Tab-separated table of C-alpha atoms and ligand atoms in Angstrom:
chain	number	residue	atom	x	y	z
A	1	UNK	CA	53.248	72.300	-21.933
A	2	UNK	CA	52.687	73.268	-25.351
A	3	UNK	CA	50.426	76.268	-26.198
A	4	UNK	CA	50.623	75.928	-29.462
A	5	UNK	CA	51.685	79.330	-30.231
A	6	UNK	CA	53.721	78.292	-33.503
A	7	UNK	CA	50.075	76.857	-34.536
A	8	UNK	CA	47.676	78.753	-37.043
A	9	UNK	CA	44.216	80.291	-35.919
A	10	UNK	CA	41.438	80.671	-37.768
A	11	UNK	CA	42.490	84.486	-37.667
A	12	UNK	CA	45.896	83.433	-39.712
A	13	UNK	CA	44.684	81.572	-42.903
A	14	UNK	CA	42.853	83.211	-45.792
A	15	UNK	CA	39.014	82.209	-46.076
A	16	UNK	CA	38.051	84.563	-48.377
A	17	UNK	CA	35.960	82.705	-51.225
A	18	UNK	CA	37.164	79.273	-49.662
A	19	UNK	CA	35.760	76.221	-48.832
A	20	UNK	CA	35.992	75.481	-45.466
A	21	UNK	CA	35.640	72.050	-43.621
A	22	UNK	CA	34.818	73.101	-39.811
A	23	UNK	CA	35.170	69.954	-37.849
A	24	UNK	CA	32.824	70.838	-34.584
A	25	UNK	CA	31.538	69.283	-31.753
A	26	UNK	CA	28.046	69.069	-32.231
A	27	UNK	CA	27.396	65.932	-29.415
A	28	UNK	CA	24.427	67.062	-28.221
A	29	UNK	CA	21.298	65.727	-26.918
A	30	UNK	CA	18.374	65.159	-28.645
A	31	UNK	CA	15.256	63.285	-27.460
A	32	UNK	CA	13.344	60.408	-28.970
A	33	UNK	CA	11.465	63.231	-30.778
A	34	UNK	CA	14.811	64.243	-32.439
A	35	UNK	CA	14.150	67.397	-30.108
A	36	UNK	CA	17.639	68.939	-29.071
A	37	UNK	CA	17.378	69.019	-25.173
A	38	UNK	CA	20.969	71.136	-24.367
A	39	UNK	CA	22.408	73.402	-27.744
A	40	UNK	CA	24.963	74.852	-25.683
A	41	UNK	CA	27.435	72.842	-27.785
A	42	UNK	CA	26.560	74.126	-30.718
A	43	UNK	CA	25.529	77.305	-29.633
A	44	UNK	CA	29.749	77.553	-28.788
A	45	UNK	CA	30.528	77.243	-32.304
A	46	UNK	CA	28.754	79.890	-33.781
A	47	UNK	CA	31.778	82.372	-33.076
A	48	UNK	CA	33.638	80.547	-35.735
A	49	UNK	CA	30.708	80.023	-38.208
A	50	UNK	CA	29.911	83.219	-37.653
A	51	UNK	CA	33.827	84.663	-38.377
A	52	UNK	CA	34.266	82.140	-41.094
A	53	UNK	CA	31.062	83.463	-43.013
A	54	UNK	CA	31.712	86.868	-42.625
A	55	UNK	CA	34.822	86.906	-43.837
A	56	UNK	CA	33.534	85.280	-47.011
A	57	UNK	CA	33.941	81.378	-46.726
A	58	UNK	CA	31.518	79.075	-47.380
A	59	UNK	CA	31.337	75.981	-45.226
A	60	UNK	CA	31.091	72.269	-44.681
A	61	UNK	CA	30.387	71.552	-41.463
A	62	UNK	CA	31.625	68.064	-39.644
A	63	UNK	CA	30.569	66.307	-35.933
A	64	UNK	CA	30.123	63.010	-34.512
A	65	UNK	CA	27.075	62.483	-32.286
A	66	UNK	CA	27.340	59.520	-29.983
A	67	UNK	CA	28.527	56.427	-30.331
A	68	UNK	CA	27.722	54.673	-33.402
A	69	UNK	CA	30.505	52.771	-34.295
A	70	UNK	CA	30.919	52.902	-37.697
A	71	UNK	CA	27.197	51.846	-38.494
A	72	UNK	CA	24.140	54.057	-39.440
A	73	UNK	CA	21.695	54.516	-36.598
A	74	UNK	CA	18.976	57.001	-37.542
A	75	UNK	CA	18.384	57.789	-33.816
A	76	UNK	CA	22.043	59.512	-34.042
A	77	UNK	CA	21.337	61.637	-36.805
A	78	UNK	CA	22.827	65.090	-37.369
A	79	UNK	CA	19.729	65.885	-39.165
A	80	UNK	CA	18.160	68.117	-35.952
A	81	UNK	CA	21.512	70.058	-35.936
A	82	UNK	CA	21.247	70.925	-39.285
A	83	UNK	CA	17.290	72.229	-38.860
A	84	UNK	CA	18.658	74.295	-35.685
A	85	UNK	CA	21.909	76.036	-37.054
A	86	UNK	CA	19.190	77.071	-40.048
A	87	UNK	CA	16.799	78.479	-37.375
A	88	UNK	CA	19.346	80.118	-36.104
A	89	UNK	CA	21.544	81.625	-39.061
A	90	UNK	CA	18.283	82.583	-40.957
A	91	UNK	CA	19.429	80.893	-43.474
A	92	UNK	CA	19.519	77.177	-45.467
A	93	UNK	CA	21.717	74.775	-44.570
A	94	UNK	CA	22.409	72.058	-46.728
A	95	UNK	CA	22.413	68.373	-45.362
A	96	UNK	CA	24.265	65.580	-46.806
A	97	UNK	CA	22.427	62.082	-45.768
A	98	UNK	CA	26.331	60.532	-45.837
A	99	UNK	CA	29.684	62.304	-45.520
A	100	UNK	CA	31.644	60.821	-48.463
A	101	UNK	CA	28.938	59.343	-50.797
A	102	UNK	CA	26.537	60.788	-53.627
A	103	UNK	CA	24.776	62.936	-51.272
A	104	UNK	CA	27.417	64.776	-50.004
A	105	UNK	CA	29.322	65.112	-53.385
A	106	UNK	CA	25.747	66.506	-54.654
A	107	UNK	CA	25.702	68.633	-51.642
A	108	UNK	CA	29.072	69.961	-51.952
A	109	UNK	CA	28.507	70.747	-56.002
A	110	UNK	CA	25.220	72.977	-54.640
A	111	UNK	CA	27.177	74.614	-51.782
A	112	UNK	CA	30.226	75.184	-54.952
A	113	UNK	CA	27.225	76.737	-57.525
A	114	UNK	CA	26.218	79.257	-54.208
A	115	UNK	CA	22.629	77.511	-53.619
A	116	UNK	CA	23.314	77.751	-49.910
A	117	UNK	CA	26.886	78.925	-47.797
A	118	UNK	CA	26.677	75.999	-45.509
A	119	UNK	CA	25.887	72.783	-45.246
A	120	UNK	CA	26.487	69.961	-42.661
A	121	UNK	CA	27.049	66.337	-43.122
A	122	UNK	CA	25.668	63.126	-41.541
A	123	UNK	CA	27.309	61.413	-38.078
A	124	UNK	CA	31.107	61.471	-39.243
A	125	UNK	CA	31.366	58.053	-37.129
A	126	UNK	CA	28.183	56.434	-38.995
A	127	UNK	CA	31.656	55.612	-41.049
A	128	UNK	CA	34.435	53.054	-39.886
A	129	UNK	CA	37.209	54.823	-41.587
A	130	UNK	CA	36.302	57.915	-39.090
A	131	UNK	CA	37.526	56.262	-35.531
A	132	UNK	CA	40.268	53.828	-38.097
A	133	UNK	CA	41.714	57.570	-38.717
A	134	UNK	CA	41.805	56.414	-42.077
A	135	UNK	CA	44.000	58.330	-44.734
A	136	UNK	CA	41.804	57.352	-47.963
A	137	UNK	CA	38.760	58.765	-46.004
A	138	UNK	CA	40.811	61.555	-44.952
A	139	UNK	CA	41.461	62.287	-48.190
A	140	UNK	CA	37.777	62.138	-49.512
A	141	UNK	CA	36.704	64.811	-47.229
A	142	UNK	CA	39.581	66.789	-47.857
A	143	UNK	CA	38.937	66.946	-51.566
A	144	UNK	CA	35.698	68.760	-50.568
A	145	UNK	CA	37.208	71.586	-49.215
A	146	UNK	CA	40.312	74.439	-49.163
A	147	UNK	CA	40.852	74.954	-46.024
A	148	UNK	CA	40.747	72.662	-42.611
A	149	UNK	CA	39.399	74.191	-39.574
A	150	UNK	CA	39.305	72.313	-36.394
A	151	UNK	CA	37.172	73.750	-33.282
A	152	UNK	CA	35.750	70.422	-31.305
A	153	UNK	CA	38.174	70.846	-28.856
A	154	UNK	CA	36.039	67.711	-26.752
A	155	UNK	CA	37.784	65.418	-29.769
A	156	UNK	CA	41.131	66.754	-29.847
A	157	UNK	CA	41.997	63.763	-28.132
A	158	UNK	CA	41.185	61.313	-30.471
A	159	UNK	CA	43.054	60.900	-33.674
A	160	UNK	CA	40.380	60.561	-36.332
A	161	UNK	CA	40.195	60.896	-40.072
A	162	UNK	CA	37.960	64.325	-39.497
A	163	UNK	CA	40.336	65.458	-36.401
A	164	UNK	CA	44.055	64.440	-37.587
A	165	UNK	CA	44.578	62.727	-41.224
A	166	UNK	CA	42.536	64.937	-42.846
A	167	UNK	CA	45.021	67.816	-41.811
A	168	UNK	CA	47.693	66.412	-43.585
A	169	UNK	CA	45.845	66.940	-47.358
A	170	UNK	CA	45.307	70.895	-46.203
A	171	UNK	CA	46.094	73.825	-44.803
A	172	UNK	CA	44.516	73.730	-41.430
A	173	UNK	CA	43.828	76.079	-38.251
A	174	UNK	CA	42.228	75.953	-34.928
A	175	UNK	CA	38.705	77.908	-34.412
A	176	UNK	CA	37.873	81.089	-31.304
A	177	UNK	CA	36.396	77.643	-29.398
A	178	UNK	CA	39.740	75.635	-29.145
A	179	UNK	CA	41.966	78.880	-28.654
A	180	UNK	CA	39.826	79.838	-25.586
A	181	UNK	CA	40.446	75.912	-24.084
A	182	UNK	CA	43.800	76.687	-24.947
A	183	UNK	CA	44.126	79.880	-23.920
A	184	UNK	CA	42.360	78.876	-20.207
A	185	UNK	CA	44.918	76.269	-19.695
A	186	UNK	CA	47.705	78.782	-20.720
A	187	UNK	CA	46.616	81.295	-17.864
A	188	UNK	CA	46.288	78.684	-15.364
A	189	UNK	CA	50.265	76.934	-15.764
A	190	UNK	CA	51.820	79.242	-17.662
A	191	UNK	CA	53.538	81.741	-15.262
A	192	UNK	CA	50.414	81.471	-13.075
A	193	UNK	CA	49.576	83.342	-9.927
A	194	UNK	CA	50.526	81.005	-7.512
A	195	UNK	CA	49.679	79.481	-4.783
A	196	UNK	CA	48.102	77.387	-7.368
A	197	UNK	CA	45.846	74.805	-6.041
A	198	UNK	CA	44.335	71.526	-7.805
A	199	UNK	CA	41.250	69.821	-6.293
A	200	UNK	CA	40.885	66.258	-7.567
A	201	UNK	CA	37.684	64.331	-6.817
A	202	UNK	CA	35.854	61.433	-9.335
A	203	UNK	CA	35.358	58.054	-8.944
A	204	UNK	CA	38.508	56.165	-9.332
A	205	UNK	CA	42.213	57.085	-8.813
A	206	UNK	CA	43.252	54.892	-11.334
A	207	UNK	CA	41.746	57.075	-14.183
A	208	UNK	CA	43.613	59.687	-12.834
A	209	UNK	CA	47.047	58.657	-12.476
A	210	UNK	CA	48.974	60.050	-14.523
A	211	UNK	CA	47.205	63.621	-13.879
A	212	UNK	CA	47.882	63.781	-10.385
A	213	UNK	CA	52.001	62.905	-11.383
A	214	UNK	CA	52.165	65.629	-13.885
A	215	UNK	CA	50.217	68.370	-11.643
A	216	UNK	CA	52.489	67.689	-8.613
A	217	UNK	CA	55.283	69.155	-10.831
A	218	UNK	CA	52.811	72.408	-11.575
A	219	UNK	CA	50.656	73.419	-7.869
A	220	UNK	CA	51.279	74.082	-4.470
A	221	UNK	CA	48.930	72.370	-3.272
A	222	UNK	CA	46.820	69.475	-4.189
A	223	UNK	CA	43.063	67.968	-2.258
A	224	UNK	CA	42.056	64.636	-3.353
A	225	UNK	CA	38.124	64.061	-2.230
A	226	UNK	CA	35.454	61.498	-4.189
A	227	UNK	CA	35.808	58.027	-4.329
A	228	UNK	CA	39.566	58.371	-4.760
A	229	UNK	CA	39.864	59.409	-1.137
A	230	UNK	CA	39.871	56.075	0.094
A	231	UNK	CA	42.522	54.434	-1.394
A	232	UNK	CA	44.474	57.145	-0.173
A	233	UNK	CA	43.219	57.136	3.311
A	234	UNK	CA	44.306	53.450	3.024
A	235	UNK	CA	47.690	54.128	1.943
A	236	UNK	CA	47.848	56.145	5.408
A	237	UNK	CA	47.253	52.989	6.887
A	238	UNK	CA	43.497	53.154	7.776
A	239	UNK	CA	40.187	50.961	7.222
A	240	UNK	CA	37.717	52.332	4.643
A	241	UNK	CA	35.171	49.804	5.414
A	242	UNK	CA	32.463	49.194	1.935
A	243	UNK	CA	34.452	52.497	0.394
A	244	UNK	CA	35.270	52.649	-3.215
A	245	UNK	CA	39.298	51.769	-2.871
A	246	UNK	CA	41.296	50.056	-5.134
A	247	UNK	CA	43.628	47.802	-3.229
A	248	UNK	CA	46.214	47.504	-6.528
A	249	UNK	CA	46.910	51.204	-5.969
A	250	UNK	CA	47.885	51.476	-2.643
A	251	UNK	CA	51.507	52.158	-3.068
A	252	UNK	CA	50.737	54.312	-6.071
A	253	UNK	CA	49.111	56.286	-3.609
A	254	UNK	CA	52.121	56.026	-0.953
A	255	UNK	CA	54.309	57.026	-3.864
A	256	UNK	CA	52.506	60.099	-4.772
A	257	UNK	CA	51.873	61.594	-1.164
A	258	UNK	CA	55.968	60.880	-0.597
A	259	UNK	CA	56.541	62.504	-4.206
A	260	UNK	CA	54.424	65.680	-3.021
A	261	UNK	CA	56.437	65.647	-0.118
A	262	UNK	CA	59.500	65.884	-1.756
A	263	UNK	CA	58.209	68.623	-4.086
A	264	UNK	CA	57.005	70.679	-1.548
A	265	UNK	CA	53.103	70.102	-2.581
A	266	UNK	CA	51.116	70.345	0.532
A	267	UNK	CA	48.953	67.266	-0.149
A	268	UNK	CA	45.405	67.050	1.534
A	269	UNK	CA	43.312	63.810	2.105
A	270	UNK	CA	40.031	64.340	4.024
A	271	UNK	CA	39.961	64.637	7.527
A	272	UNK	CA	36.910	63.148	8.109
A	273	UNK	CA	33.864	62.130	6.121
A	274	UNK	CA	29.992	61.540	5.255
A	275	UNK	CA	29.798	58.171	5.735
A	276	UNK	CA	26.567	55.893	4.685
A	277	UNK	CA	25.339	51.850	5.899
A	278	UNK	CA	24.804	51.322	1.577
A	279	UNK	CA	25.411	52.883	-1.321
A	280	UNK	CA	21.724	54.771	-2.132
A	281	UNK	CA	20.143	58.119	-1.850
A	282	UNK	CA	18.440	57.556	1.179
A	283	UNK	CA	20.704	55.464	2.974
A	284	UNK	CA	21.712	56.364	6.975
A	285	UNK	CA	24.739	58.657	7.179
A	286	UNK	CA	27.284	59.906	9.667
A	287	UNK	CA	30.419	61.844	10.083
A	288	UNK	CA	33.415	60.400	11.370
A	289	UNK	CA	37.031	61.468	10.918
A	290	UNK	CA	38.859	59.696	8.396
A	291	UNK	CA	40.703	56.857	10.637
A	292	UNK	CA	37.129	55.859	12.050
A	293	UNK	CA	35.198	54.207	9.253
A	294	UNK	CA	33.183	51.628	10.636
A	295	UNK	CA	33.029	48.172	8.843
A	296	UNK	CA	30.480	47.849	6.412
A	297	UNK	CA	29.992	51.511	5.813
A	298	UNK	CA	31.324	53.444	2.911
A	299	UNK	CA	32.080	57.239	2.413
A	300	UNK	CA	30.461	59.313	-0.024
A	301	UNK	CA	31.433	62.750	0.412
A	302	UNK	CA	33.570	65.016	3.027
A	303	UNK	CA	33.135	65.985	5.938
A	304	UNK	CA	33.020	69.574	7.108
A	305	UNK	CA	36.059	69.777	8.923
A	306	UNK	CA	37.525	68.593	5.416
A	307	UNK	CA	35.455	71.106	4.096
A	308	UNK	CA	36.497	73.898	6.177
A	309	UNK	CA	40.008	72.882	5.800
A	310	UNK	CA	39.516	72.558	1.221
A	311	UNK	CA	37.350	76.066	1.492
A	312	UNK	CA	40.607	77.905	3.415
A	313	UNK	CA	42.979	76.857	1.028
A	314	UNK	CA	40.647	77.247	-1.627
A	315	UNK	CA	40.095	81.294	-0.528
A	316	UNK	CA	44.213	81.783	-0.390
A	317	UNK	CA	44.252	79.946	-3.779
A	318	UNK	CA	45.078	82.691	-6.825
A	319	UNK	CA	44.699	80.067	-9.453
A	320	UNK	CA	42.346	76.741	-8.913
A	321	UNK	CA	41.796	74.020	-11.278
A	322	UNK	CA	39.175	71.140	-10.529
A	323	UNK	CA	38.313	67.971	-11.343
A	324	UNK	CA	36.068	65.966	-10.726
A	325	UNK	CA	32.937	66.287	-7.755
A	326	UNK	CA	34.058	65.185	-4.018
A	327	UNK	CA	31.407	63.323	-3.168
A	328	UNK	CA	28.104	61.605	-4.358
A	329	UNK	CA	26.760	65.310	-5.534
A	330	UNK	CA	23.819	64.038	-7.693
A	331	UNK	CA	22.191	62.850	-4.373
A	332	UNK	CA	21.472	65.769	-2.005
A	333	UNK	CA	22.648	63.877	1.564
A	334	UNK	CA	25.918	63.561	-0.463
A	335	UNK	CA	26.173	67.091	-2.322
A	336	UNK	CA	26.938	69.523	0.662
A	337	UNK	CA	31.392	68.845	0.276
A	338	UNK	CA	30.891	69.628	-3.758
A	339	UNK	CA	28.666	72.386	-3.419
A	340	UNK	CA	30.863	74.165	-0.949
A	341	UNK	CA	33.823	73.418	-3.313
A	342	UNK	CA	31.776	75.201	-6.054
A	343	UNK	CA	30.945	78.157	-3.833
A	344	UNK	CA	34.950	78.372	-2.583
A	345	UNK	CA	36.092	78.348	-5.990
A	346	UNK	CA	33.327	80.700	-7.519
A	347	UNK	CA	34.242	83.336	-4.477
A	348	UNK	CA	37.860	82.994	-4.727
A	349	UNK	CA	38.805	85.717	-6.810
A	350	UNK	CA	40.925	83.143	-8.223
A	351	UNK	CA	41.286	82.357	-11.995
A	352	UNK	CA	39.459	79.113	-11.793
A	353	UNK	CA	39.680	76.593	-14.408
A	354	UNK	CA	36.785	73.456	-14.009
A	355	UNK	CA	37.414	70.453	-16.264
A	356	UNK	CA	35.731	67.111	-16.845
A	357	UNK	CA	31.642	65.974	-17.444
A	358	UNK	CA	31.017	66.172	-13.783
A	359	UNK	CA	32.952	68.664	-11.915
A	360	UNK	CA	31.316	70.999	-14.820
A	361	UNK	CA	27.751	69.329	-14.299
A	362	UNK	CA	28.463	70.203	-10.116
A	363	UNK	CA	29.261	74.155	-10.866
A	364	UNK	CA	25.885	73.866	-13.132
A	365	UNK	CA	23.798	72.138	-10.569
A	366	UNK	CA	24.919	75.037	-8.234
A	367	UNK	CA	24.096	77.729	-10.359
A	368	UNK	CA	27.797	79.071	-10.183
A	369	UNK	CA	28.686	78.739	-14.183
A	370	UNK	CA	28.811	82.540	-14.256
A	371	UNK	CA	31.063	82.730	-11.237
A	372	UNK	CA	33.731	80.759	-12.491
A	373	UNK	CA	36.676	81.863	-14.871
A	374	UNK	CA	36.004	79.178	-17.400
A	375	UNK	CA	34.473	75.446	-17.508
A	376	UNK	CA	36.032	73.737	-20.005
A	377	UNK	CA	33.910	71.509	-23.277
A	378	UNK	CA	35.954	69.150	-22.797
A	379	UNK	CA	36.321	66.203	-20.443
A	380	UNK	CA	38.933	63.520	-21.500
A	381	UNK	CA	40.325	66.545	-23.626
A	382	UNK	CA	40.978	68.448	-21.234
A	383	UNK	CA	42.633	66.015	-18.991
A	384	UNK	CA	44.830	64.685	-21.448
A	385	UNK	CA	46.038	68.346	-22.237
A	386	UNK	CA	47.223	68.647	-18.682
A	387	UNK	CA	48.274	65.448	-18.047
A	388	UNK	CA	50.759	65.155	-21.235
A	389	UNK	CA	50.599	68.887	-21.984
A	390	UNK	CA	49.752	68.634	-25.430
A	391	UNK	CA	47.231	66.863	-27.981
A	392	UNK	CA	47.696	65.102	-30.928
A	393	UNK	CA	45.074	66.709	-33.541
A	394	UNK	CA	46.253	70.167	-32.557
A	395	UNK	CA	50.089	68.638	-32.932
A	396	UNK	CA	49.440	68.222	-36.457
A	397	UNK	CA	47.673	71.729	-37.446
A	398	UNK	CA	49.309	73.829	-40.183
A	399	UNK	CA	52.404	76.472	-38.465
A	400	UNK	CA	52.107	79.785	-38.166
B	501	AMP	P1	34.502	60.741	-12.573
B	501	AMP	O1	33.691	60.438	-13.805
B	501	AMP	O2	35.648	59.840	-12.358
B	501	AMP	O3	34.851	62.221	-12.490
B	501	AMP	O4	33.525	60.422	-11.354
B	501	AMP	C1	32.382	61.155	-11.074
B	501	AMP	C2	31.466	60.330	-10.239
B	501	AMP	O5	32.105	59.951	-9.036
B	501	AMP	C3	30.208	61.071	-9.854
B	501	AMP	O6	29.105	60.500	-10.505
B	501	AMP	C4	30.113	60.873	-8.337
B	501	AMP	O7	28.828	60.486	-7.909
B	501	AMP	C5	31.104	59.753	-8.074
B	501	AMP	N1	31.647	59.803	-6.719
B	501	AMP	C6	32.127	60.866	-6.070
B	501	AMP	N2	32.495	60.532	-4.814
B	501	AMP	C7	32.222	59.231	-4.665
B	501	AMP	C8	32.352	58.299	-3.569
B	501	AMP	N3	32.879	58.699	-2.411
B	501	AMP	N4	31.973	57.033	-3.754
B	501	AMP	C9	31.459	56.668	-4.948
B	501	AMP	N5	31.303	57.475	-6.018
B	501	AMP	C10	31.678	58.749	-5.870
């Protein structure tokens, strides 16, 4: 696992009187009436504007925002971002209509003559060269700039021409938002308090693979639950009737609970489940153990002796990381296995690390955010950082 502690922070390069290109996440939502409708993204980066500006820089600012793919869509413009960070600062902020063309050179010659310390530019991936990880583009938006500063730790994943090749045209460093991600992961796996304890729930086991291999080498004790149960409740030989299972990883599964075996990983699969006659909000539901699903019905969350069994572990756990809800939470017959996850892990005393859209969207719905020791920003980041223990646009930051 690398915690890239050869790697520069924003606290080991010189800013003073730079020109610094922060590459944030700014994905955030904003309505039809270009009305931002959740700002806690960008409300996260304001440590590092706020350092960076202090400490004398002046800044270009750099996000995505959707999914554009290469092609200007108005609906996806950064243009709201740039009216909010203003609002907020108390101060202008220059926008640049494109991120390499006459706009943004005319920005970039105002931000240069001091008619405002920061501006931001349009959708980086309104441009094909972004997600091509292009090194001309790279290069363009490098020439802007001094100094590379990376905190959209939700895109660290993803070698693009704002997030990789443009580090190789300047000295570059990771923002306060990325070292926190990294510094989360670092307290959970490196020399953690054990028993450490992994609960692994989502839709489909396939996605998670290559996850579950690399944490069997890291906890004590791992709990599948979600729609991933079943294939592994087939594995052990038993119908799942309509459940989610994917028949093409049924050995996988065999593999893995003989692996954790081996490794001394105490390996739960529910006990017994919420089972309901179709997949809907309002369908009829039952509990039946985990060898008794009746044809034609399909589980959608635990049941409690599962979640009496998940809870106990989860309360002798000194270091928990989840992924991933264990049921059907955003229906309320389904939510009662993933709520008492949340409210395990949240009264644990346990350093708790939550990762991925959903599991994070569960400890919200719960009200538990506070509770927790950290929820990570980012979803395939984060997994990829603990599946292969490193990721490829911190790789290539400037050493210490
Ligand atoms: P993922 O994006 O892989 O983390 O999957 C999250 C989704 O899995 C959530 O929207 C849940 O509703 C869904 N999910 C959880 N348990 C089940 C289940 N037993 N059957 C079907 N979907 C499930």
């Amino acid at each position: 696992m690398n915690y890239y502690k050869n790697k520069k922070s924003v606290r080991d390069i010189a800013v003073n009187g730079k020109i610094v290109f922060l590459r944030c996440d700014f994905n955030v939502p904003i309505d039809n009436l270009g009305k931002i409708t959740d700002s806690k993204r960008i409300d996260e980066s304001f440590k590092t504007i706020n350092y960076l500006l202090k400490n004398g820089a002046k800044l270009i600012l750099c996000s995505h925002l959707g999914r554009p793919k290469g092609t200007v869509n108005p609906k996806l413009s950064l243009s709201p971002v740039a009216e909010y960070i203003s609002d907020i600062l108390g101060e202008t902020v220059g926008f640049s209509t494109d991120s390499v063309g006459d706009n943004a050179k005319e920005i970039v010659k105002k931000l240069k003559a001091g008619e405002f310390r920061i501006c931001l530019l349009e959708n980086i991936r309104f441009e094909p060269e972004e997600e091509q990880n292009d090194t001309d583009f790279a290069k363009k938006l490098a020439s802007y700039a001094d100094v590379y500063i990376n905190d959209a730790f939700g895109t660290c994943h993803r070698s693009h021409a704002s997030t990789e090749a443009i580090t190789h045209f300047l000295p570059s460093a990771y923002g306060f938002l990325v070292e926190k991600e990294i510094l989360s992961v670092s307290s959970a796996l490196e020399n953690p308090e054990r028993p450490v304890m992994a609960i692994l729930g989502g839709a489909k086991v396939s996605d998670k693979i290559s996850l579950i291999e690399s944490l069997l080498d890291k906890v004590d004790i791992l709990a599948v639950g979600g729609g991933m149960t079943y294939t592994f409740i087939n594995a052990l030989g038993y119908k799942v009737g309509d459940s989610i299972c994917e028949s093409d990883k049924i050995s996988f599964a065999k593999d893995l609970m003989a692996k954790a075996t081996e490794k001394g990983v105490k390996f739960l699969v529910p006990v017994d489940l919420k089972v309901a006659d179709e997949y809907s909000e309002n369908a009829n539901f039952k509990i039946v153990g985990a060898d008794k699903i009746p044809d034609s019905w399909m589980g959608l969350d635990i049941g409690p002796k599962t979640t009496e069994i998940f809870s106990e572990e989860i309360s002798k756990a000194k270091t928990i990381i989840w992924n991933g809800p264990v049921g059907v939470f955003e229906w309320d017959n389904f939510s009662s296995g993933t709520k008492h996850v949340a409210q395990a892990v949240s009264s644990s005393g346990a350093i708790s690390l939550i990762g991925g859209g959903d599991s994070a969207a569960a400890v919200r719905k719960f009200g538990l955010e506070e509770k927790v020791t950290h929820i990570s920003t980012g979803g395939g980041a984060f997994l990829e950082y603990l599946e292969k223990g490193s990721l490829p646009c911190l790789d290539s930051l400037s050493e210490k």
